[in-house]
Coordinates of C-alpha atoms in Angstrom, one line a residue:
M4 CA -0.3 0.1 0.0
D5 CA 1.8 3.8 -0.7
T6 CA 0.4 6.3 0.9
S7 CA 2.8 8.5 0.0
P8 CA 2.9 11.6 -3.3
A9 CA 3.5 10.1 -6.4
T10 CA 7.2 10.7 -7.5
P11 CA 7.1 15.2 -8.7
V12 CA 7.5 15.1 -12.2
P13 CA 11.2 16.8 -12.4
A14 CA 10.9 20.9 -12.4
T15 CA 14.0 20.1 -15.2
A16 CA 11.4 17.7 -17.9
A17 CA 11.6 17.8 -21.5
S18 CA 8.1 18.6 -22.7
T19 CA 8.2 15.0 -24.3
E20 CA 8.3 13.5 -20.8
M21 CA 5.4 11.6 -20.0
C22 CA 4.3 9.5 -16.8
S23 CA 1.0 7.8 -16.1
Y24 CA -0.4 7.7 -13.0
A25 CA -3.7 4.6 -11.7
V26 CA -4.7 5.9 -8.0
D27 CA -7.2 3.1 -6.4
L28 CA -8.4 6.1 -3.5
W29 CA -10.1 5.1 -0.9
T30 CA -12.7 7.2 0.9
S31 CA -13.9 8.7 4.3
D32 CA -16.8 10.5 2.4
V33 CA -18.1 8.4 0.0
A34 CA -21.6 10.6 -0.9
I35 CA -18.9 12.6 -2.5
L36 CA -18.4 9.3 -5.2
H37 CA -22.3 9.5 -6.0
D38 CA -22.2 13.7 -6.3
E39 CA -21.1 14.2 -9.9
P40 CA -22.0 18.1 -9.8
R41 CA -18.8 18.1 -6.5
L42 CA -17.4 15.3 -8.4
K43 CA -15.9 17.7 -11.0
S44 CA -15.3 20.4 -9.2
V45 CA -12.8 18.5 -6.7
L46 CA -12.1 17.2 -10.6
Y47 CA -11.3 21.1 -12.2
A48 CA -9.8 22.4 -9.3
A49 CA -6.8 19.7 -8.9
A50 CA -6.2 20.0 -12.7
E51 CA -5.9 23.8 -12.2
A52 CA -3.7 23.1 -9.0
G53 CA -1.4 20.9 -11.6
Q54 CA -1.0 24.1 -14.0
A55 CA -3.6 21.9 -16.9
I56 CA -6.4 22.4 -18.9
V57 CA -9.3 21.4 -19.6
L58 CA -10.9 21.5 -23.5
A59 CA -13.9 18.9 -22.6
E60 CA -14.8 16.5 -20.1
A61 CA -17.6 13.8 -20.5
S62 CA -19.8 12.1 -17.6
H63 CA -21.9 9.5 -16.4
I64 CA -23.9 9.0 -13.6
F65 CA -25.1 5.0 -13.6
P66 CA -28.5 3.3 -12.4
N67 CA -26.5 2.4 -8.2
G68 CA -25.3 6.1 -8.2
A69 CA -21.8 5.6 -9.8
V70 CA -19.8 8.0 -11.2
T71 CA -17.7 8.6 -14.3
I72 CA -15.9 11.6 -15.3
S73 CA -13.0 12.4 -18.4
L74 CA -11.4 15.8 -18.6
V75 CA -9.4 16.2 -21.8
L76 CA -6.6 18.1 -20.8
S77 CA -4.3 19.7 -23.5
Q78 CA -1.4 18.0 -21.8
S79 CA -3.4 15.1 -22.2
H80 CA -6.4 13.3 -19.8
L81 CA -7.6 12.8 -15.8
N82 CA -10.3 10.1 -15.4
V83 CA -12.2 9.2 -12.1
H84 CA -14.6 6.1 -12.1
T85 CA -15.8 5.9 -8.7
W86 CA -17.7 2.8 -6.4
P87 CA -20.0 3.7 -4.4
E88 CA -20.3 0.4 -2.4
L89 CA -16.3 0.1 -2.1
K90 CA -16.1 3.8 -0.6
L91 CA -13.7 3.7 -4.0
A92 CA -12.7 5.5 -6.7
N93 CA -10.2 5.0 -9.3
I94 CA -8.5 7.6 -11.1
D95 CA -6.4 8.0 -14.3
L96 CA -4.0 10.7 -14.5
L97 CA -2.1 10.9 -17.9
T98 CA 0.3 13.8 -17.2
C99 CA 2.5 15.4 -20.3
G100 CA 5.0 18.4 -20.1
V101 CA 4.5 21.3 -17.8
L102 CA 1.7 18.8 -15.8
E103 CA 1.9 18.7 -12.3
G104 CA 0.7 15.0 -11.4
D105 CA 1.7 14.9 -8.0
T106 CA -0.1 18.0 -7.3
I107 CA -3.2 17.0 -8.8
L108 CA -2.2 13.9 -7.4
T109 CA -2.5 15.2 -3.3
Y110 CA -5.4 17.9 -4.1
L111 CA -6.9 14.8 -5.2
R112 CA -6.8 12.8 -1.7
T113 CA -6.6 15.7 0.2
H114 CA -10.3 16.7 -1.7
L115 CA -11.3 13.2 -1.1
S116 CA -11.6 12.4 2.0
A117 CA -9.1 9.3 0.6
T118 CA -8.1 6.8 4.0
R119 CA -7.0 5.3 1.6
C120 CA -4.5 5.5 -0.9
N121 CA -2.2 3.2 -4.0
V122 CA -0.9 4.4 -7.1
T123 CA 0.9 3.5 -9.0
R124 CA 3.0 5.8 -11.3
V125 CA 4.7 5.1 -15.1
T126 CA 7.6 7.1 -16.2
R127 CA 6.9 6.8 -20.9
D128 CA 8.7 6.9 -22.9
A129 CA 7.8 9.9 -26.3
T130 CA 10.2 10.3 -27.7
G131 CA 11.0 7.1 -29.7
E132 CA 14.7 6.6 -29.0
P133 CA 15.9 3.5 -28.4
H134 CA 17.9 3.2 -24.7

C-alpha cells in the first residue's frame, strides 16, 4: 500500500516526458462518490492546481449512483470512476511536460478525504529513441 505522494516529475522535465498514474483511492466521504457536480468541481480544481488546461469533459451517472468523469486536458487526460459500494474512486491521469501530476494527486487525496491510496506511477517514453 502506497500512501505517500506520487514521485514528482522534475521541474526540468522535457516537454515530451509523460507519466501515467493509476490510482485506487478509498474515501471516508462516500457521498462525494455519488455527487457528480461536487466530484466534477474537485477534478477541475485539481487540474487547475496541477497547471492543467481542461479542453473538454464527459460524464455519466450509473443506475447505482456511481459516476464516471473524463476531463480532456491539453496535456492529456484525467479520469475518475467511482465505486460507492466499495468507498472507492479509480483515477487515471496521464501527464505530459509541465503538468504537475503529484500536485493533482495530492489535491485529490485531500479533497476526496482519502483514507487509503494506492498509486502506480509509470514514466512513459514519448521520444521513440532507442535506449
